[in-house]
């Protein structure tokens, strides 16, 4: 684990709700290329209640803040290890996020399962894991925690903030939390507000977990997997095939995926992060989505919304609506697609298309940062 630090670098505009106390005296490290932990002190959550002492697990690859920085946010059950695991083909020397030229930060979300403070952490009140008593963060709390981490690391701006699904939702809140500190926002398969169909699927998953605990988590994952893929994908891979034991192959596949999640996750964490997703609505208390996005327009944050035809969870119509709202707000916004038979999960598998999309958005973010006069030309030489 990395040492953690006491001063609050880059903290001239700390996020509301963030109170950093008792921070150790050494700044957490940058560019280590492995998952580390940073103590962020106490954060207050939108829901109120006791302030929460927060540690976030993070991974930073590449150069520090003298070079452009990129924020990558993970999806529902992801980890800080984008560069070594779930987005590995996109991050590293010579890749879309070329870590010889740009710094890349990814953190395990507050409430997550991979090293950040969450339901499996020990409650200072009871001395036992929080479990269901873990305070519920909102997507905005998640964004504030990420900014608190950036402050702690001395990162003042991101030329690009991106992520898929829940990660794309939180990336939006990251940009809205400090619009003047983000240049390009790239949400993938993530709407401006979670719609009723997704909430419906999430509701059934939460009910399963509530009723059945671990078994409920397995079944929740099975249900979720049917929303992450597509009819074409299942037809192509499983058709009406059967396993040796007589089960349909698709049933066997879902059983496997459910068990696999249970091996690496827990029901309380899953429920917390599903509720973050349910509550996502950039327009809440901001006069609606268009009004919210006006802050991006004012700060000249460009937006590229990525839709995936065949995504039944957060499909193209929802992403086009996000882009329309951003455009109506006056932002420079565009819509692009990933073509795939995979459905929602395309943002985790279609590497060639992702490479092109991310490279374009990064180049645009860097050009914007230079144009705004906030990125010195020497810092970005060759970075795009
Ligand atoms: N019966 C049992 N298991 C089967 C099977 C069958 N008929 N067919 C395939 N499998 C197993 C494989 O053996 C393999 O097991 P392993 O992962 O333990 O090695 C697994 O299923 C492969 O899964 P698959 O979905 O085919 O992988 P992929 O390469 O197409 O996709 C990921 C990779 C990372 C996208 C995918 O595995 C995943 O995790 N998807 C969910 C991600 C997610 O959470 N998305 C939503 C974010 S909100």
Short mmCIF file of C-alpha atoms and ligand atoms in Angstrom, two decimals:
data_model
loop_
_atom_site.label_atom_id
_atom_site.label_comp_id
_atom_site.label_asym_id
_atom_site.label_seq_id
_atom_site.Cartn_x
_atom_site.Cartn_y
_atom_site.Cartn_z
CA UNK A 1 0.00 0.00 0.00
CA UNK A 2 1.19 3.50 -0.73
CA UNK A 3 1.91 6.10 1.89
CA UNK A 4 -0.72 8.80 2.13
CA UNK A 5 -0.32 12.54 2.55
CA UNK A 6 -1.36 15.48 4.70
CA UNK A 7 -1.33 18.61 2.58
CA UNK A 8 -4.17 19.04 0.14
CA UNK A 9 -2.49 19.73 -3.18
CA UNK A 10 -4.52 21.47 -5.81
CA UNK A 11 -7.14 22.15 -3.20
CA UNK A 12 -7.94 25.76 -4.01
CA UNK A 13 -11.46 24.77 -4.94
CA UNK A 14 -12.26 21.81 -2.73
CA UNK A 15 -15.52 20.02 -3.37
CA UNK A 16 -18.40 20.95 -1.13
CA UNK A 17 -19.02 18.20 1.36
CA UNK A 18 -15.40 17.24 1.54
CA UNK A 19 -13.66 17.62 4.86
CA UNK A 20 -10.16 16.32 5.03
CA UNK A 21 -8.84 15.69 8.47
CA UNK A 22 -5.96 13.83 10.05
CA UNK A 23 -4.29 13.12 6.75
CA UNK A 24 -0.87 11.49 6.88
CA UNK A 25 2.05 13.66 5.88
CA UNK A 26 3.24 12.02 2.68
CA UNK A 27 1.46 12.61 -0.61
CA UNK A 28 0.23 9.37 -2.24
CA UNK A 29 2.29 8.42 -5.23
CA UNK A 30 1.63 8.96 -8.94
CA UNK A 31 2.71 6.84 -11.86
CA UNK A 32 3.28 3.68 -9.83
CA UNK A 33 1.32 1.54 -12.29
CA UNK A 34 -0.21 -0.54 -9.52
CA UNK A 35 -3.20 -0.31 -7.20
CA UNK A 36 -2.49 1.76 -4.10
CA UNK A 37 -4.61 3.43 -1.43
CA UNK A 38 -5.11 7.07 -0.48
CA UNK A 39 -6.62 8.27 2.78
CA UNK A 40 -8.96 11.18 2.01
CA UNK A 41 -10.03 12.04 5.54
CA UNK A 42 -13.72 12.53 6.26
CA UNK A 43 -16.34 13.19 3.62
CA UNK A 44 -19.94 14.14 4.24
CA UNK A 45 -22.52 12.56 1.99
CA UNK A 46 -25.58 14.15 0.40
CA UNK A 47 -27.78 11.90 2.50
CA UNK A 48 -26.40 13.49 5.68
CA UNK A 49 -25.55 11.51 8.78
CA UNK A 50 -22.09 10.99 10.23
CA UNK A 51 -19.15 12.01 8.13
CA UNK A 52 -17.39 9.03 6.71
CA UNK A 53 -13.68 8.41 6.89
CA UNK A 54 -12.78 7.48 3.33
CA UNK A 55 -9.95 5.57 1.72
CA UNK A 56 -9.98 5.09 -2.03
CA UNK A 57 -7.98 2.45 -3.84
CA UNK A 58 -6.56 3.92 -7.03
CA UNK A 59 -4.15 3.23 -9.81
CA UNK A 60 -2.22 5.93 -11.63
CA UNK A 61 -0.12 5.21 -14.68
CA UNK A 62 2.08 7.54 -16.66
CA UNK A 63 3.39 11.05 -16.01
CA UNK A 64 2.16 13.35 -13.24
CA UNK A 65 0.24 16.63 -13.46
CA UNK A 66 2.81 18.40 -15.63
CA UNK A 67 1.33 16.27 -18.44
CA UNK A 68 -2.37 15.96 -19.37
CA UNK A 69 -4.39 13.72 -17.05
CA UNK A 70 -7.26 11.36 -17.86
CA UNK A 71 -9.86 10.01 -15.45
CA UNK A 72 -11.36 6.57 -16.10
CA UNK A 73 -14.34 5.50 -13.99
CA UNK A 74 -15.32 1.87 -13.59
CA UNK A 75 -18.73 0.23 -14.02
CA UNK A 76 -20.84 -1.59 -11.44
CA UNK A 77 -18.51 -4.34 -10.26
CA UNK A 78 -15.22 -2.95 -11.53
CA UNK A 79 -12.00 -2.01 -9.79
CA UNK A 80 -9.27 0.63 -9.90
CA UNK A 81 -7.23 -1.67 -12.10
CA UNK A 82 -8.43 -0.42 -15.48
CA UNK A 83 -4.87 -0.34 -16.80
CA UNK A 84 -4.01 -3.87 -15.69
CA UNK A 85 -7.36 -5.55 -16.09
CA UNK A 86 -10.68 -4.45 -17.57
CA UNK A 87 -9.45 -1.68 -19.95
CA UNK A 88 -5.93 -2.98 -20.29
CA UNK A 89 -5.88 -2.92 -24.13
CA UNK A 90 -6.65 0.81 -24.03
CA UNK A 91 -4.11 2.02 -21.46
CA UNK A 92 -0.35 1.81 -21.77
CA UNK A 93 2.53 2.80 -24.05
CA UNK A 94 1.34 3.13 -27.64
CA UNK A 95 -2.33 2.59 -26.73
CA UNK A 96 -5.27 4.99 -26.95
CA UNK A 97 -4.38 6.33 -23.51
CA UNK A 98 -0.63 6.36 -24.09
CA UNK A 99 0.99 6.42 -20.67
CA UNK A 100 4.26 7.70 -22.05
CA UNK A 101 2.35 10.92 -22.75
CA UNK A 102 -0.68 11.20 -20.47
CA UNK A 103 -1.37 10.25 -16.87
CA UNK A 104 -4.32 7.90 -16.31
CA UNK A 105 -6.15 7.72 -12.99
CA UNK A 106 -8.77 5.15 -12.06
CA UNK A 107 -10.14 4.62 -8.55
CA UNK A 108 -12.36 2.03 -6.96
CA UNK A 109 -15.61 3.85 -6.20
CA UNK A 110 -16.66 4.81 -2.71
CA UNK A 111 -18.74 1.84 -1.50
CA UNK A 112 -16.80 -0.48 -3.81
CA UNK A 113 -15.32 -3.90 -3.16
CA UNK A 114 -11.73 -3.50 -4.25
CA UNK A 115 -9.89 -1.58 -1.55
CA UNK A 116 -12.06 1.52 -1.13
CA UNK A 117 -14.19 2.21 1.92
CA UNK A 118 -17.40 0.24 1.51
CA UNK A 119 -19.81 -2.21 3.14
CA UNK A 120 -17.04 -4.74 3.80
CA UNK A 121 -14.91 -2.11 5.63
CA UNK A 122 -14.91 -2.03 9.41
CA UNK A 123 -17.30 0.49 10.94
CA UNK A 124 -15.57 2.65 13.58
CA UNK A 125 -18.81 2.57 15.57
CA UNK A 126 -19.37 -1.18 15.82
CA UNK A 127 -15.90 -2.55 15.07
CA UNK A 128 -17.55 -4.90 12.57
CA UNK A 129 -18.08 -4.62 8.81
CA UNK A 130 -20.64 -1.96 7.88
CA UNK A 131 -22.73 -4.42 5.87
CA UNK A 132 -26.21 -3.02 5.21
CA UNK A 133 -25.51 -0.06 7.53
CA UNK A 134 -23.02 1.45 5.08
CA UNK A 135 -24.18 5.02 4.33
CA UNK A 136 -25.60 5.29 0.82
CA UNK A 137 -23.53 7.55 -1.45
CA UNK A 138 -25.02 9.32 -4.47
CA UNK A 139 -23.39 9.66 -7.87
CA UNK A 140 -22.43 13.20 -6.79
CA UNK A 141 -20.80 11.88 -3.63
CA UNK A 142 -18.85 9.51 -5.85
CA UNK A 143 -17.71 12.42 -8.01
CA UNK A 144 -16.71 14.44 -4.96
CA UNK A 145 -14.72 11.52 -3.59
CA UNK A 146 -12.90 11.26 -6.93
CA UNK A 147 -12.10 14.97 -6.86
CA UNK A 148 -10.89 14.63 -3.27
CA UNK A 149 -8.55 11.91 -4.52
CA UNK A 150 -7.39 14.09 -7.41
CA UNK A 151 -6.71 16.94 -4.97
CA UNK A 152 -4.75 14.58 -2.78
CA UNK A 153 -2.67 13.48 -5.77
CA UNK A 154 -2.06 17.03 -6.97
CA UNK A 155 -4.15 16.60 -10.13
CA UNK A 156 -6.07 19.80 -10.85
CA UNK A 157 -7.74 18.98 -14.17
CA UNK A 158 -8.64 16.15 -16.50
CA UNK A 159 -8.43 16.65 -20.25
CA UNK A 160 -10.72 13.63 -20.51
CA UNK A 161 -13.20 12.03 -18.09
CA UNK A 162 -14.67 8.77 -19.29
CA UNK A 163 -16.27 5.51 -18.28
CA UNK A 164 -19.00 3.09 -19.29
CA UNK A 165 -22.38 2.45 -17.70
CA UNK A 166 -22.18 3.50 -14.02
CA UNK A 167 -18.70 4.83 -14.82
CA UNK A 168 -20.15 7.07 -17.53
CA UNK A 169 -22.77 8.37 -15.11
CA UNK A 170 -20.19 9.29 -12.52
CA UNK A 171 -17.91 10.80 -15.18
CA UNK A 172 -20.78 13.20 -15.95
CA UNK A 173 -21.00 14.18 -12.29
CA UNK A 174 -17.22 14.61 -12.16
CA UNK A 175 -17.48 17.15 -14.99
CA UNK A 176 -20.50 18.87 -13.43
CA UNK A 177 -18.81 19.08 -10.04
CA UNK A 178 -15.91 21.12 -11.49
CA UNK A 179 -16.69 22.05 -15.09
CA UNK A 180 -13.72 24.40 -15.30
CA UNK A 181 -11.41 21.47 -14.56
CA UNK A 182 -12.52 19.07 -17.31
CA UNK A 183 -12.05 19.45 -21.06
CA UNK A 184 -13.80 16.49 -22.69
CA UNK A 185 -16.52 14.29 -21.21
CA UNK A 186 -16.93 10.86 -22.80
CA UNK A 187 -19.73 8.82 -21.25
CA UNK A 188 -20.30 5.42 -22.85
CA UNK A 189 -23.59 3.54 -22.64
CA UNK A 190 -24.60 5.92 -19.86
CA UNK A 191 -27.63 8.23 -19.90
CA UNK A 192 -28.03 11.62 -18.21
CA UNK A 193 -30.56 10.02 -15.85
CA UNK A 194 -31.24 6.36 -15.15
CA UNK A 195 -34.58 5.46 -16.74
CA UNK A 196 -37.48 3.38 -15.43
CA UNK A 197 -36.58 0.18 -17.28
CA UNK A 198 -33.11 0.07 -15.74
CA UNK A 199 -34.57 0.94 -12.34
CA UNK A 200 -37.06 -1.91 -12.83
CA UNK A 201 -34.30 -4.44 -13.51
CA UNK A 202 -32.31 -3.06 -10.61
CA UNK A 203 -35.37 -3.29 -8.36
CA UNK A 204 -35.74 -7.00 -9.03
CA UNK A 205 -32.04 -7.49 -8.36
CA UNK A 206 -32.24 -5.59 -5.07
CA UNK A 207 -35.30 -7.62 -4.04
CA UNK A 208 -33.44 -10.85 -4.80
CA UNK A 209 -30.51 -9.75 -2.68
CA UNK A 210 -32.78 -8.61 0.12
CA UNK A 211 -34.66 -11.91 0.16
CA UNK A 212 -31.84 -14.36 -0.53
CA UNK A 213 -28.49 -12.81 0.42
CA UNK A 214 -25.62 -14.55 -1.39
CA UNK A 215 -27.94 -16.62 -3.55
CA UNK A 216 -29.80 -13.42 -4.37
CA UNK A 217 -26.55 -11.88 -5.57
CA UNK A 218 -25.96 -14.83 -7.90
CA UNK A 219 -29.46 -14.50 -9.33
CA UNK A 220 -29.14 -10.72 -9.59
CA UNK A 221 -25.98 -11.19 -11.64
CA UNK A 222 -27.73 -13.71 -13.87
CA UNK A 223 -30.56 -11.28 -14.52
CA UNK A 224 -28.09 -8.43 -15.08
CA UNK A 225 -26.08 -10.50 -17.57
CA UNK A 226 -29.17 -10.83 -19.75
CA UNK A 227 -29.26 -7.02 -19.93
CA UNK A 228 -25.52 -6.69 -20.63
CA UNK A 229 -25.60 -8.84 -23.78
CA UNK A 230 -27.94 -9.13 -26.73
CA UNK A 231 -30.25 -11.61 -28.37
CA UNK A 232 -27.81 -11.84 -31.29
CA UNK A 233 -24.91 -12.62 -28.95
CA UNK A 234 -26.81 -15.34 -27.10
CA UNK A 235 -28.14 -16.81 -30.39
CA UNK A 236 -24.65 -16.89 -31.84
CA UNK A 237 -22.96 -18.36 -28.79
CA UNK A 238 -25.54 -20.64 -27.26
CA UNK A 239 -28.51 -21.10 -29.59
CA UNK A 240 -30.51 -24.00 -28.08
CA UNK A 241 -27.39 -25.92 -27.16
CA UNK A 242 -27.23 -28.13 -24.08
CA UNK A 243 -24.46 -29.10 -21.68
CA UNK A 244 -23.55 -32.69 -20.85
CA UNK A 245 -25.78 -32.49 -17.77
CA UNK A 246 -28.80 -31.54 -19.89
CA UNK A 247 -28.94 -27.87 -18.88
CA UNK A 248 -29.37 -25.35 -21.65
CA UNK A 249 -25.95 -23.85 -22.40
CA UNK A 250 -27.27 -20.35 -21.77
CA UNK A 251 -28.51 -21.47 -18.33
CA UNK A 252 -25.13 -23.02 -17.59
CA UNK A 253 -23.42 -19.80 -18.69
CA UNK A 254 -25.61 -17.69 -16.41
CA UNK A 255 -25.06 -20.08 -13.49
CA UNK A 256 -21.32 -19.70 -14.06
CA UNK A 257 -21.49 -15.91 -14.19
CA UNK A 258 -23.57 -15.77 -11.00
CA UNK A 259 -21.14 -18.01 -9.11
CA UNK A 260 -18.18 -16.09 -10.46
CA UNK A 261 -19.51 -12.79 -9.16
CA UNK A 262 -20.29 -14.29 -5.76
CA UNK A 263 -16.66 -15.44 -5.55
CA UNK A 264 -15.37 -11.89 -5.95
CA UNK A 265 -18.15 -9.64 -4.65
CA UNK A 266 -20.74 -9.38 -1.89
CA UNK A 267 -24.46 -8.57 -1.79
CA UNK A 268 -24.20 -5.39 0.31
CA UNK A 269 -21.61 -3.78 -1.96
CA UNK A 270 -23.60 -4.72 -5.03
CA UNK A 271 -26.76 -3.19 -3.54
CA UNK A 272 -24.99 0.07 -2.63
CA UNK A 273 -23.60 0.52 -6.15
CA UNK A 274 -26.91 -0.41 -7.81
CA UNK A 275 -28.57 2.32 -5.74
CA UNK A 276 -25.92 4.82 -6.85
CA UNK A 277 -26.97 3.96 -10.40
CA UNK A 278 -30.69 4.22 -9.63
CA UNK A 279 -30.25 7.68 -8.13
CA UNK A 280 -28.26 9.04 -11.06
CA UNK A 281 -29.90 12.12 -12.57
CA UNK A 282 -27.71 15.05 -13.54
CA UNK A 283 -30.79 17.28 -13.61
CA UNK A 284 -31.75 16.71 -9.98
CA UNK A 285 -31.84 20.00 -8.03
CA UNK A 286 -30.29 21.73 -11.04
CA UNK A 287 -33.48 22.62 -12.89
CA UNK A 288 -33.36 19.61 -15.20
CA UNK A 289 -30.82 18.02 -17.50
CA UNK A 290 -30.46 20.90 -19.97
CA UNK A 291 -29.99 23.44 -17.19
CA UNK A 292 -27.39 21.16 -15.58
CA UNK A 293 -25.45 20.88 -18.83
CA UNK A 294 -25.31 24.67 -19.23
CA UNK A 295 -22.44 24.57 -16.74
CA UNK A 296 -20.52 22.40 -19.22
CA UNK A 297 -21.27 24.80 -22.06
CA UNK A 298 -20.10 27.80 -20.02
CA UNK A 299 -16.82 26.04 -19.20
CA UNK A 300 -16.39 24.80 -22.79
CA UNK A 301 -16.45 21.13 -21.83
CA UNK A 302 -16.96 19.07 -25.00
CA UNK A 303 -19.19 16.01 -24.78
CA UNK A 304 -19.16 12.82 -26.80
CA UNK A 305 -21.96 10.41 -25.91
CA UNK A 306 -21.36 6.82 -26.99
CA UNK A 307 -24.36 4.67 -27.84
CA UNK A 308 -24.41 0.96 -28.63
CA UNK A 309 -27.17 -0.27 -30.92
CA UNK A 310 -28.49 -3.44 -29.32
CA UNK A 311 -27.82 -2.18 -25.77
CA UNK A 312 -31.14 -2.89 -24.08
CA UNK A 313 -30.04 -1.30 -20.79
CA UNK A 314 -28.89 2.18 -21.79
CA UNK A 315 -29.51 2.15 -25.51
CA UNK A 316 -28.82 4.68 -28.26
CA UNK A 317 -32.03 6.67 -27.71
CA UNK A 318 -30.96 7.46 -24.16
CA UNK A 319 -27.50 8.56 -25.27
CA UNK A 320 -28.89 10.63 -28.14
CA UNK A 321 -31.14 12.35 -25.57
CA UNK A 322 -28.08 13.18 -23.47
CA UNK A 323 -26.30 14.64 -26.50
CA UNK A 324 -29.42 16.60 -27.51
CA UNK A 325 -29.68 18.03 -24.00
CA UNK A 326 -26.00 19.01 -23.97
CA UNK A 327 -26.40 20.62 -27.40
CA UNK A 328 -29.54 22.46 -26.29
CA UNK A 329 -27.53 23.73 -23.32
CA UNK A 330 -24.98 25.19 -25.73
CA UNK A 331 -22.25 22.60 -25.30
CA UNK A 332 -20.17 21.21 -28.14
CA UNK A 333 -21.71 17.72 -28.08
CA UNK A 334 -21.72 14.81 -30.49
CA UNK A 335 -23.04 11.28 -30.68
CA UNK A 336 -21.00 8.25 -31.75
CA UNK A 337 -21.67 4.55 -31.77
CA UNK A 338 -19.90 1.31 -31.05
CA UNK A 339 -21.12 -1.38 -33.42
CA UNK A 340 -21.21 -4.76 -31.79
CA UNK A 341 -23.35 -7.83 -31.30
CA UNK A 342 -22.38 -7.73 -27.63
CA UNK A 343 -24.95 -5.17 -26.48
CA UNK A 344 -24.22 -3.08 -23.38
CA UNK A 345 -20.91 -4.86 -22.68
CA UNK A 346 -19.45 -3.59 -25.98
CA UNK A 347 -17.62 -0.91 -23.99
CA UNK A 348 -15.64 -3.73 -22.36
CA UNK A 349 -14.77 -5.73 -25.45
CA UNK A 350 -14.69 -3.75 -28.72
CA UNK A 351 -11.08 -2.63 -28.46
CA UNK A 352 -10.49 -1.28 -31.98
CA UNK A 353 -13.54 0.97 -31.92
CA UNK A 354 -12.84 2.06 -28.36
CA UNK A 355 -9.27 2.93 -29.33
CA UNK A 356 -10.46 5.23 -32.07
CA UNK A 357 -13.18 6.86 -29.96
CA UNK A 358 -10.91 7.48 -26.99
CA UNK A 359 -8.01 8.74 -29.12
CA UNK A 360 -10.31 11.29 -30.79
CA UNK A 361 -11.79 12.49 -27.51
CA UNK A 362 -8.35 12.74 -25.91
CA UNK A 363 -6.97 14.78 -28.81
CA UNK A 364 -9.99 17.07 -28.60
CA UNK A 365 -9.65 17.44 -24.82
CA UNK A 366 -5.99 18.35 -25.14
CA UNK A 367 -6.71 20.88 -27.90
CA UNK A 368 -9.44 22.41 -25.75
CA UNK A 369 -7.16 22.60 -22.73
CA UNK A 370 -4.53 24.37 -24.80
CA UNK A 371 -7.17 26.67 -26.32
CA UNK A 372 -8.43 27.63 -22.87
CA UNK A 373 -4.87 28.51 -21.88
CA UNK A 374 -4.86 25.97 -19.03
CA UNK A 375 -2.52 23.44 -20.61
CA UNK A 376 0.91 24.74 -21.55
CA UNK A 377 1.96 23.67 -25.05
CA UNK A 378 5.17 22.08 -23.79
CA UNK A 379 3.10 19.83 -21.48
CA UNK A 380 1.17 18.36 -24.36
CA UNK A 381 3.87 18.02 -27.00
CA UNK A 382 3.02 14.79 -28.76
CA UNK A 383 0.42 13.80 -26.17
CA UNK A 384 -2.51 13.56 -28.54
N1 LIG B 1 -21.45 -22.79 -19.38
C1 LIG B 1 -20.69 -22.34 -18.36
N2 LIG B 1 -19.76 -21.37 -18.48
C2 LIG B 1 -19.57 -20.85 -19.71
C3 LIG B 1 -20.31 -21.27 -20.83
C4 LIG B 1 -21.28 -22.30 -20.64
N3 LIG B 1 -22.04 -22.75 -21.63
N4 LIG B 1 -19.91 -20.57 -21.89
C5 LIG B 1 -18.94 -19.72 -21.48
N5 LIG B 1 -18.74 -19.89 -20.15
C6 LIG B 1 -17.78 -19.22 -19.30
C7 LIG B 1 -16.37 -19.34 -19.83
O1 LIG B 1 -15.80 -20.57 -19.45
C8 LIG B 1 -15.71 -18.17 -19.14
O2 LIG B 1 -15.44 -18.51 -17.81
P1 LIG B 1 -14.28 -17.72 -16.98
O3 LIG B 1 -14.57 -16.24 -17.11
O4 LIG B 1 -14.45 -18.22 -15.60
O5 LIG B 1 -12.99 -18.10 -17.63
C9 LIG B 1 -16.82 -17.12 -19.13
O6 LIG B 1 -18.06 -17.82 -19.30
C10 LIG B 1 -16.62 -16.15 -20.28
O7 LIG B 1 -17.58 -15.16 -20.19
P2 LIG B 1 -17.92 -14.28 -21.45
O8 LIG B 1 -19.10 -13.49 -21.16
O9 LIG B 1 -17.96 -15.19 -22.62
O10 LIG B 1 -16.62 -13.39 -21.60
P3 LIG B 1 -16.36 -12.33 -22.73
O11 LIG B 1 -14.93 -12.44 -23.10
O12 LIG B 1 -17.38 -12.39 -23.81
O13 LIG B 1 -16.63 -10.96 -21.95
C11 LIG B 1 -16.43 -9.61 -20.05
C12 LIG B 1 -15.70 -10.45 -21.08
C13 LIG B 1 -15.37 -9.07 -19.10
C14 LIG B 1 -17.13 -8.44 -20.70
C15 LIG B 1 -17.45 -10.48 -19.33
O14 LIG B 1 -16.87 -11.65 -18.87
C16 LIG B 1 -18.10 -9.83 -18.15
O15 LIG B 1 -17.59 -9.87 -17.05
N6 LIG B 1 -19.27 -9.21 -18.37
C17 LIG B 1 -19.96 -8.49 -17.38
C18 LIG B 1 -19.31 -7.17 -17.18
C19 LIG B 1 -20.19 -6.22 -16.53
O16 LIG B 1 -20.29 -6.21 -15.32
N7 LIG B 1 -20.85 -5.39 -17.34
C20 LIG B 1 -21.80 -4.47 -16.92
C21 LIG B 1 -21.26 -3.25 -16.39
S1 LIG B 1 -22.57 -2.28 -15.71
#
